[in-house]
PDB file of C-alpha atoms in Angstrom:
ATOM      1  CA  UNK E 468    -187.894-114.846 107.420  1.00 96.00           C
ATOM      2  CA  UNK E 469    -187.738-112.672 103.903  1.00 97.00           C
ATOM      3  CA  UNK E 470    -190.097-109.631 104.357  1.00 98.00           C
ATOM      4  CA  UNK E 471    -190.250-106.914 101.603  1.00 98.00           C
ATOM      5  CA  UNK E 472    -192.370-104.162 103.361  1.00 98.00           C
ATOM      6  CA  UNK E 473    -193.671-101.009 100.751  1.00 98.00           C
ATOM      7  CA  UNK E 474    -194.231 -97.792 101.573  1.00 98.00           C
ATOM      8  CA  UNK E 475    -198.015 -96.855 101.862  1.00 98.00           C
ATOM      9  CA  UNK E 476    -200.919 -95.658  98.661  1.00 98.00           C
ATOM     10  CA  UNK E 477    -200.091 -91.951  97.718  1.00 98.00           C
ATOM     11  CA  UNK E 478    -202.652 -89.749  96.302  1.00 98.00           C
ATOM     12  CA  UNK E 479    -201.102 -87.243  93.736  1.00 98.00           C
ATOM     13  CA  UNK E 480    -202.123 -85.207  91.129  1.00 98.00           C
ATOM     14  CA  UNK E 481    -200.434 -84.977  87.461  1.00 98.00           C
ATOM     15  CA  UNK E 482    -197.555 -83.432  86.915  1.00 98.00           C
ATOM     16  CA  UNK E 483    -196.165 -83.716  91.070  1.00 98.00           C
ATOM     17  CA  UNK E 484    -193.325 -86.391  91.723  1.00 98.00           C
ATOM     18  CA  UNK E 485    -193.361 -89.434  93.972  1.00 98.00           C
ATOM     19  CA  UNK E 486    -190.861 -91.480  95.632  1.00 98.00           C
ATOM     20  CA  UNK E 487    -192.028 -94.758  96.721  1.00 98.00           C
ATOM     21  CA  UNK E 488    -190.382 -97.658  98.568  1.00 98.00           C
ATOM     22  CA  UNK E 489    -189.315-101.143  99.148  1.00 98.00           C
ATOM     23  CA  UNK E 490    -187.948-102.475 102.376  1.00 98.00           C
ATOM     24  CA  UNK E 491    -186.070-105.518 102.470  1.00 98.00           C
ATOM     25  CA  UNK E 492    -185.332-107.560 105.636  1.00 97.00           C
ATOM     26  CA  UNK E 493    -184.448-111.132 106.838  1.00 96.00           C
ATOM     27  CA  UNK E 494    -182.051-111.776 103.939  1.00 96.00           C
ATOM     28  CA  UNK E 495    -178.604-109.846 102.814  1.00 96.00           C
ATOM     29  CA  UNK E 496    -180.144-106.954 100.376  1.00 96.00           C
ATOM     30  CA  UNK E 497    -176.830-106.466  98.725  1.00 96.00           C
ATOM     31  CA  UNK E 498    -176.806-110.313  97.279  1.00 95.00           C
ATOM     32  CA  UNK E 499    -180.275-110.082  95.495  1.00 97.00           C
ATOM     33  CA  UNK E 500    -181.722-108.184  92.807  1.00 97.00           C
ATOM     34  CA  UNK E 501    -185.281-105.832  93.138  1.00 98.00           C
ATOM     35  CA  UNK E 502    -187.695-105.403  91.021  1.00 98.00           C
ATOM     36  CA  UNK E 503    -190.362-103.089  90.102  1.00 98.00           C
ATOM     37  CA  UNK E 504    -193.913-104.638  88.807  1.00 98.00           C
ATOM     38  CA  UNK E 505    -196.572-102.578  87.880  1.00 98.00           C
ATOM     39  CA  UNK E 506    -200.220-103.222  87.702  1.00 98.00           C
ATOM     40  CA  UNK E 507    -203.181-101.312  86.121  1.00 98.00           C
ATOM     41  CA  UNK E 508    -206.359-101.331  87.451  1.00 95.00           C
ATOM     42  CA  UNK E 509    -207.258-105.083  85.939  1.00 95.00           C
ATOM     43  CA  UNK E 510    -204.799-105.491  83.760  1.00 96.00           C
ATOM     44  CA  UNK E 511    -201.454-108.333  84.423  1.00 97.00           C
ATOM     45  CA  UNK E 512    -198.295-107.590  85.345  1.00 98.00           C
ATOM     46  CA  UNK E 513    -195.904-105.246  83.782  1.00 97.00           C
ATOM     47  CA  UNK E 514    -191.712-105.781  84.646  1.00 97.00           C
ATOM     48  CA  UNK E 515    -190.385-102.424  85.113  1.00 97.00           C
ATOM     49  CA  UNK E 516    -186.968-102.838  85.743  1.00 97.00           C
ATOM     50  CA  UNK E 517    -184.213-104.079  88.395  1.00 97.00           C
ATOM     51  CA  UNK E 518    -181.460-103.031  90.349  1.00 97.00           C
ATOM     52  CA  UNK E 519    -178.572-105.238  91.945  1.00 97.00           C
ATOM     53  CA  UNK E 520    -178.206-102.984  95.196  1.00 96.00           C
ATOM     54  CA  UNK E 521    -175.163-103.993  95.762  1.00 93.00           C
ATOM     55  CA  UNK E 522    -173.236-102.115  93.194  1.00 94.00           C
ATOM     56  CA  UNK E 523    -176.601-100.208  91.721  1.00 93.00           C
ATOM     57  CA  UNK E 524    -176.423-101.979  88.357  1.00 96.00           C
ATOM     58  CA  UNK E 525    -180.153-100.975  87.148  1.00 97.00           C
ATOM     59  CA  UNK E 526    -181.550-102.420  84.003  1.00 96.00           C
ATOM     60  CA  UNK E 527    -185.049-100.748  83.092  1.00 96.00           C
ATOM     61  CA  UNK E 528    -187.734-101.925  80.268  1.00 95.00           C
ATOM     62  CA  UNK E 529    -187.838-100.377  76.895  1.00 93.00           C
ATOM     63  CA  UNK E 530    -191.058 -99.177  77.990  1.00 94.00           C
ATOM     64  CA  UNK E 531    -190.546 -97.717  81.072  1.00 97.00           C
ATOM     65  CA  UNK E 532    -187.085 -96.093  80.203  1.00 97.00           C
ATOM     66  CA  UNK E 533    -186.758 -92.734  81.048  1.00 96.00           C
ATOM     67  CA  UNK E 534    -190.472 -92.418  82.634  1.00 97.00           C
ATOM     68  CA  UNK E 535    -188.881 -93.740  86.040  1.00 98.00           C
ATOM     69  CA  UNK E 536    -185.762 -93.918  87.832  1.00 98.00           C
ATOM     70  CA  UNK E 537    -185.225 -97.258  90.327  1.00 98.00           C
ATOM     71  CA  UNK E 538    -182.249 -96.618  93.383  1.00 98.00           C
ATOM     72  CA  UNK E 539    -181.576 -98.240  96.687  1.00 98.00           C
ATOM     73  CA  UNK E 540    -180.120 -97.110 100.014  1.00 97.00           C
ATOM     74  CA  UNK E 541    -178.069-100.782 100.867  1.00 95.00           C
ATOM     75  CA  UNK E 542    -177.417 -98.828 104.196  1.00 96.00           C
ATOM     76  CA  UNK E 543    -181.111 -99.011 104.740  1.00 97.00           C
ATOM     77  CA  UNK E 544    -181.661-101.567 102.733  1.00 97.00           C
ATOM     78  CA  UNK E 545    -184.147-100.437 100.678  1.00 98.00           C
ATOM     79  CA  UNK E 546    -184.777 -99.898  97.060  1.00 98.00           C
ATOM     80  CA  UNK E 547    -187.265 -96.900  95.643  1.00 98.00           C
ATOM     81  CA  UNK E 548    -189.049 -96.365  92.510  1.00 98.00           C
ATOM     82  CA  UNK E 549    -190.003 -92.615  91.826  1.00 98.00           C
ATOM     83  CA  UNK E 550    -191.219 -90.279  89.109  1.00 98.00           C
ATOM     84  CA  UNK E 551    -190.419 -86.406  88.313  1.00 98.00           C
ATOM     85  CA  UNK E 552    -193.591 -85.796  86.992  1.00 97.00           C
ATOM     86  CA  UNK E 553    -196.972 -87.687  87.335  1.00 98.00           C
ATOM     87  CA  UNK E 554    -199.446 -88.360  84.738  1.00 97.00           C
ATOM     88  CA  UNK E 555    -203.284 -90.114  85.592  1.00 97.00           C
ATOM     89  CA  UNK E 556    -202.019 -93.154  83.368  1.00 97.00           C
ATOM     90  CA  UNK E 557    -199.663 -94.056  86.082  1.00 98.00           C
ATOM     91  CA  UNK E 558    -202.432 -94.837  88.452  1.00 98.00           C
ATOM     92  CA  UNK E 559    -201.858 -98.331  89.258  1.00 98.00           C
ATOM     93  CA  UNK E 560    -200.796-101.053  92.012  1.00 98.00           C
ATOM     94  CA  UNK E 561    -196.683-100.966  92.335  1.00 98.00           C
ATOM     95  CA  UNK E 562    -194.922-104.044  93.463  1.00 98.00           C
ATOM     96  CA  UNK E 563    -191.363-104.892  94.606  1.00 98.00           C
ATOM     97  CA  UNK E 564    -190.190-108.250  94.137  1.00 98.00           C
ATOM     98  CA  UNK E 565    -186.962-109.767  94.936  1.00 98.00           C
ATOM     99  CA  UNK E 566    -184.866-111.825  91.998  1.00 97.00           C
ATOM    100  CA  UNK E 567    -183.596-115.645  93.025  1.00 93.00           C
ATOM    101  CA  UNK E 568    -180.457-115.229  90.509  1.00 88.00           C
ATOM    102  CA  UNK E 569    -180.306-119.290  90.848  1.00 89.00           C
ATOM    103  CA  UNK E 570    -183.972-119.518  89.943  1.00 89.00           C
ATOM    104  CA  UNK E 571    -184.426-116.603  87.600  1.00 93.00           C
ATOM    105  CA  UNK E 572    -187.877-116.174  89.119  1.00 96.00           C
ATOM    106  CA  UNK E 573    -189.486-113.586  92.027  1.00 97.00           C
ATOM    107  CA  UNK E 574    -189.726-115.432  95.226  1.00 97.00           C
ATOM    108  CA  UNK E 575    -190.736-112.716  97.869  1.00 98.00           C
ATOM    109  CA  UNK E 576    -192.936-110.276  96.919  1.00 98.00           C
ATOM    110  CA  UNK E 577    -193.800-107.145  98.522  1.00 98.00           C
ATOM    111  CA  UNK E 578    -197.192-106.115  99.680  1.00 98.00           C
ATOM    112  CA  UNK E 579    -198.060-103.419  96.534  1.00 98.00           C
ATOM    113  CA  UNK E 580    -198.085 -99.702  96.972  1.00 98.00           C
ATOM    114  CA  UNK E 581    -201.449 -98.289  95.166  1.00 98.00           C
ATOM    115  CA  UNK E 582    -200.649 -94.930  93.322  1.00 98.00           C
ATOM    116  CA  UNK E 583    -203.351 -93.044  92.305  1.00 98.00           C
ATOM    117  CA  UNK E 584    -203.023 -89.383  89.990  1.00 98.00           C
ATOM    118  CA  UNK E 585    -205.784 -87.412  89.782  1.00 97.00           C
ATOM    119  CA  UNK E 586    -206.558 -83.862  89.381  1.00 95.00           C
TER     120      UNK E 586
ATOM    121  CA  UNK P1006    -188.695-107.095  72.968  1.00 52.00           C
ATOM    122  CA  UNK P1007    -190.148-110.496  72.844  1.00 69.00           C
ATOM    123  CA  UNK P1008    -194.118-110.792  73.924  1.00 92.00           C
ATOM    124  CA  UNK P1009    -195.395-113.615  75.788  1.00 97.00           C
ATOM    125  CA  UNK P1010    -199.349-114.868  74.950  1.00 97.00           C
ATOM    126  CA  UNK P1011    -201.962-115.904  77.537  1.00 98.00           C
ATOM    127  CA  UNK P1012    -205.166-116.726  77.104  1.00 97.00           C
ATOM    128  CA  UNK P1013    -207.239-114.152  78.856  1.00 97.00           C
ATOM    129  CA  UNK P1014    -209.461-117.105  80.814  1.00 97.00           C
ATOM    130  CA  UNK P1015    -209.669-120.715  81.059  1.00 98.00           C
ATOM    131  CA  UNK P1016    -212.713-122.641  83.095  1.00 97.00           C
ATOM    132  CA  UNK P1017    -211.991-126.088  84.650  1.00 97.00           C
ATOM    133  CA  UNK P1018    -214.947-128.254  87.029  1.00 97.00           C
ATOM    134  CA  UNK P1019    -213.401-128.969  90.203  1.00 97.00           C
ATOM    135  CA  UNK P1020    -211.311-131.960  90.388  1.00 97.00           C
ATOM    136  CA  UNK P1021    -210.271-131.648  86.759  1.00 97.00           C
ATOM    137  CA  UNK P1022    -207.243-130.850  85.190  1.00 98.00           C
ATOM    138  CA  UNK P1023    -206.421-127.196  83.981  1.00 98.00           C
ATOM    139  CA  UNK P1024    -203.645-126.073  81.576  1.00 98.00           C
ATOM    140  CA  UNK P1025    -202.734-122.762  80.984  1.00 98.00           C
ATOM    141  CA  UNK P1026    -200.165-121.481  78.082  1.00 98.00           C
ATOM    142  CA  UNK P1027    -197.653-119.389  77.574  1.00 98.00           C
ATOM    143  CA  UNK P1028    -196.469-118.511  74.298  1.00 97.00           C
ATOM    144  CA  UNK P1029    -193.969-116.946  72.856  1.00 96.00           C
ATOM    145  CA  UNK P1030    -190.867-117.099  70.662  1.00 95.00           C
ATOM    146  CA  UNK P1031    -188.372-119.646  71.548  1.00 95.00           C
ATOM    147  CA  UNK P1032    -189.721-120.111  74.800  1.00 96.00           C
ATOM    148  CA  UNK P1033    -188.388-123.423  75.120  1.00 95.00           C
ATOM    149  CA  UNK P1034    -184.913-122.016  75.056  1.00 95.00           C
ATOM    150  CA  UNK P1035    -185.844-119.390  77.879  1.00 95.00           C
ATOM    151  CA  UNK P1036    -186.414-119.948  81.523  1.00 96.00           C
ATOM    152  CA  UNK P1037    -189.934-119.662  82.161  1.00 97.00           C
ATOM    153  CA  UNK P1038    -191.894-119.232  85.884  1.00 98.00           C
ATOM    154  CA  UNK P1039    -195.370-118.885  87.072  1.00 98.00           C
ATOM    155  CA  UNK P1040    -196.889-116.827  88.971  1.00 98.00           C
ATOM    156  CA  UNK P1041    -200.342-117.435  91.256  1.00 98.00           C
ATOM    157  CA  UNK P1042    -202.877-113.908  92.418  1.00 98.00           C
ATOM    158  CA  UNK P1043    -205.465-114.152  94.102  1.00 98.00           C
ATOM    159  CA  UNK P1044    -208.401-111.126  94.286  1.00 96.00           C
ATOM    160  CA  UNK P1045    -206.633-108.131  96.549  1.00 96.00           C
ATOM    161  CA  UNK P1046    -203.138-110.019  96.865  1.00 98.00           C
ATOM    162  CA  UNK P1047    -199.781-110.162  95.876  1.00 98.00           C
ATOM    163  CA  UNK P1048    -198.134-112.321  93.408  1.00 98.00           C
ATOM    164  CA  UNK P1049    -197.264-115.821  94.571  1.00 98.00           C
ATOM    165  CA  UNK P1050    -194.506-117.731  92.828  1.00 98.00           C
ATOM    166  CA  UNK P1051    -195.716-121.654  92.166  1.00 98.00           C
ATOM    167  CA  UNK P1052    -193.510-122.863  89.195  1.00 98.00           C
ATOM    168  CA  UNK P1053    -189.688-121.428  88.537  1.00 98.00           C
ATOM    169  CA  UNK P1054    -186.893-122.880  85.677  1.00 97.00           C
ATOM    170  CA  UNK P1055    -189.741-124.287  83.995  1.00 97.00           C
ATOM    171  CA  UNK P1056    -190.881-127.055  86.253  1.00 98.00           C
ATOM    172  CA  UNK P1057    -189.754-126.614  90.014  1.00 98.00           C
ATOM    173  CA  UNK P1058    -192.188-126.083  92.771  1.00 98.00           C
ATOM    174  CA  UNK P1059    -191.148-123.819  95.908  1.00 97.00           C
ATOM    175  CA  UNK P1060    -191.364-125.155  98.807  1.00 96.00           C
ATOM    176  CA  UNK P1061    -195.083-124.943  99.953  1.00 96.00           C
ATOM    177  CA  UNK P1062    -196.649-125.120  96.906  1.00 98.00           C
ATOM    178  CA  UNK P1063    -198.881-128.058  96.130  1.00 97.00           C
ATOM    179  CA  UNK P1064    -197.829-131.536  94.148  1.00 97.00           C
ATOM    180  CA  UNK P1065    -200.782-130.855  91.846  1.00 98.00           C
ATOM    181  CA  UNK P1066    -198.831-127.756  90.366  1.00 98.00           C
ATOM    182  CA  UNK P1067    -196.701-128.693  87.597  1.00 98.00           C
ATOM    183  CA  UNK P1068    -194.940-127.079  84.740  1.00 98.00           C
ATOM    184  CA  UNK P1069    -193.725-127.878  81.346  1.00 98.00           C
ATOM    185  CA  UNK P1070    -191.878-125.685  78.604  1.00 98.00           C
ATOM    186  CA  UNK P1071    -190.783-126.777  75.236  1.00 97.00           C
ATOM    187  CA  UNK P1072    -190.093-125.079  71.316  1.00 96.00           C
ATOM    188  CA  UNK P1073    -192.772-121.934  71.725  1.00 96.00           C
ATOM    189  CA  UNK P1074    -194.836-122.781  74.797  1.00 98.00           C
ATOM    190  CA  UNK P1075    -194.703-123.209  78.664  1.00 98.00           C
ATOM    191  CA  UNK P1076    -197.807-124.521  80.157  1.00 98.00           C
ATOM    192  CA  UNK P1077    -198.644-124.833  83.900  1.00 98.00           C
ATOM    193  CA  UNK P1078    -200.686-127.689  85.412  1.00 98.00           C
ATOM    194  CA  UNK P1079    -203.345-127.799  88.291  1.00 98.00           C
ATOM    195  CA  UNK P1080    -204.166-131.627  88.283  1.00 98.00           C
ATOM    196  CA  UNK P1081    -207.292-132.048  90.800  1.00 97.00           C
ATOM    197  CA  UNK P1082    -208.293-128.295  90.751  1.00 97.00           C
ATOM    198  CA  UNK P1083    -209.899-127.003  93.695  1.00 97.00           C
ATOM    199  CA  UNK P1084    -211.970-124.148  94.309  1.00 97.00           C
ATOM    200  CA  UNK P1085    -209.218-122.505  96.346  1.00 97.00           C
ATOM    201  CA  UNK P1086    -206.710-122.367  93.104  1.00 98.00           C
ATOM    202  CA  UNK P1087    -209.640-119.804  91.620  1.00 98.00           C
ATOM    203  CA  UNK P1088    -206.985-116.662  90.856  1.00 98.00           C
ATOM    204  CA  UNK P1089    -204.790-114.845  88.144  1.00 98.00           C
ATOM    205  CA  UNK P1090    -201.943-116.933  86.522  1.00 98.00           C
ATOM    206  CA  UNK P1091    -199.388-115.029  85.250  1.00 98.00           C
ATOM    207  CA  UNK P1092    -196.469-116.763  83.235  1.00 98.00           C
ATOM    208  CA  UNK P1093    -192.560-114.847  82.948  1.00 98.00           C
ATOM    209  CA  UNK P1094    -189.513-115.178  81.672  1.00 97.00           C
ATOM    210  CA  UNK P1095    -186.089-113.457  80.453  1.00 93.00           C
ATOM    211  CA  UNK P1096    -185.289-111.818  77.137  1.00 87.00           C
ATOM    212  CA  UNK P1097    -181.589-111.061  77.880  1.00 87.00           C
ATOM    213  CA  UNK P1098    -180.926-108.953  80.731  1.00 87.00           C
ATOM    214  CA  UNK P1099    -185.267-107.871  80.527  1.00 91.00           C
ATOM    215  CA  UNK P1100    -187.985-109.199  82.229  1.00 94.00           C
ATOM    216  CA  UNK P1101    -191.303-109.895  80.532  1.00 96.00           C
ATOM    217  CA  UNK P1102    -194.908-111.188  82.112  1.00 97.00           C
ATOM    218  CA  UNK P1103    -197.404-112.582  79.736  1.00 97.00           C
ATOM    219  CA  UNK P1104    -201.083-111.030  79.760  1.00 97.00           C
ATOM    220  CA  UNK P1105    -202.415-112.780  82.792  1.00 97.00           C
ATOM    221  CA  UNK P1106    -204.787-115.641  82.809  1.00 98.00           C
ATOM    222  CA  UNK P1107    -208.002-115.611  84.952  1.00 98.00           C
ATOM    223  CA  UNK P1108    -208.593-119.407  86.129  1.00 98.00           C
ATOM    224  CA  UNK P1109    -212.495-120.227  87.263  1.00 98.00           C
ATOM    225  CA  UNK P1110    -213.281-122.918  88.771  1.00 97.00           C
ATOM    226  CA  UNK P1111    -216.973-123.709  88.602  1.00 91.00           C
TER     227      UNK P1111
END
């Protein structure tokens, strides 16, 4: 069975960095694509970008270029999301999701990692 | 980047049929899939290349897509498909989710 398991809610405050991750298991990592979704406080769903883990082929958003940088450990399979420097407008629910090429949709879905920045 | 339009709510009476839209431009030409959340949960996909169900998801969820709009179907809407509907699709290599729509059923 396909389980992506996230790392659990961090508390930061601005201006700190965060590394936050997505576990993938049941399924071989290296043949699907993650994503990054991200989710203010009640507001839809935002597509930050994807990685192919098995060569690291990362495609990012115009709006989230350069604000984040998306990896993955394929020994491990995981992938990670993380920031160099926090601001309080990236308080929100992060998800991982993992690309059906064949469907061009998000069939498994992780379980959300809440980030909160505050000072 | 292209932009995808939902309305922010639609209201249906259990039993009755809801439709939801997606707009945007040249949608029709575009690959578009649905997504189901519930209060507190994780997305849930329910419609993918327009109008294919995974496994496990209901007959009364349908989906259409054609020139500038996708729409997704709940025929016989029951209280339990009370969520957020979120329609996405591809613009080249880039992902893109529409607004969200808030479904009540009441």
């Amino acid at each position: 069975e396909v389980h992506l398991v996230q790392s659990g809610a961090e508390v930061k405050k601005p201006g700190e960095s965060l590394k936050i991750s997505c576990k993938g298991s049941g399924y071989s990592f290296t043949t699907y694509r993650i994503a990054w979704v991200r989710q203010m406080p009640g507001k839809g769903l935002e597509w930050m970008g994807i990685i192919y883990p098995g060569d690291s082929d990362t495609r990012y958003s115009p709006s989230f270029q350069g604000q984040v940088t998306i990896s993955a450990d394929k020994s491990i399979s995981t992938a990670f999301l993380q920031w160099s420097s926090l601001k309080a407008s990236d308080t929100a629910m992060y998800y991982c999701a993992r690309h059906h090429g064949d469907w061009y949709a998000f069939d498994y879905w992780g379980q959300g990692t809440l980030v909160t920045v505050s000072s | 980047s292209s932009e995808l339009t939902q309305p922010p709510s639609v209201s249906v009476s259990p039993g009755q049929t809801a439709s939801i839209t997606c707009s945007g431009d040249k949608l029709g030409d575009k690959y578009a899939s649905w997504y189901q959340q519930k209060a507190g949960q994780s997305p849930v996909l329910v419609i993918y290349q327009d109008t294919k169900r995974p496994s496990g998801i209901p007959e009364r969820f349908s989906g259409s897509n054609s020139g500038n709009t996708a729409t997704l179907t709940i025929s016989g809407t029951q209280a339990l498909d009370e969520a957020d509907y979120h329609c996405q699709a591809w613009d080249g290599s880039t992902g893109v989710f529409g607004g969200g729509t808030k479904l009540t059923v009441l």
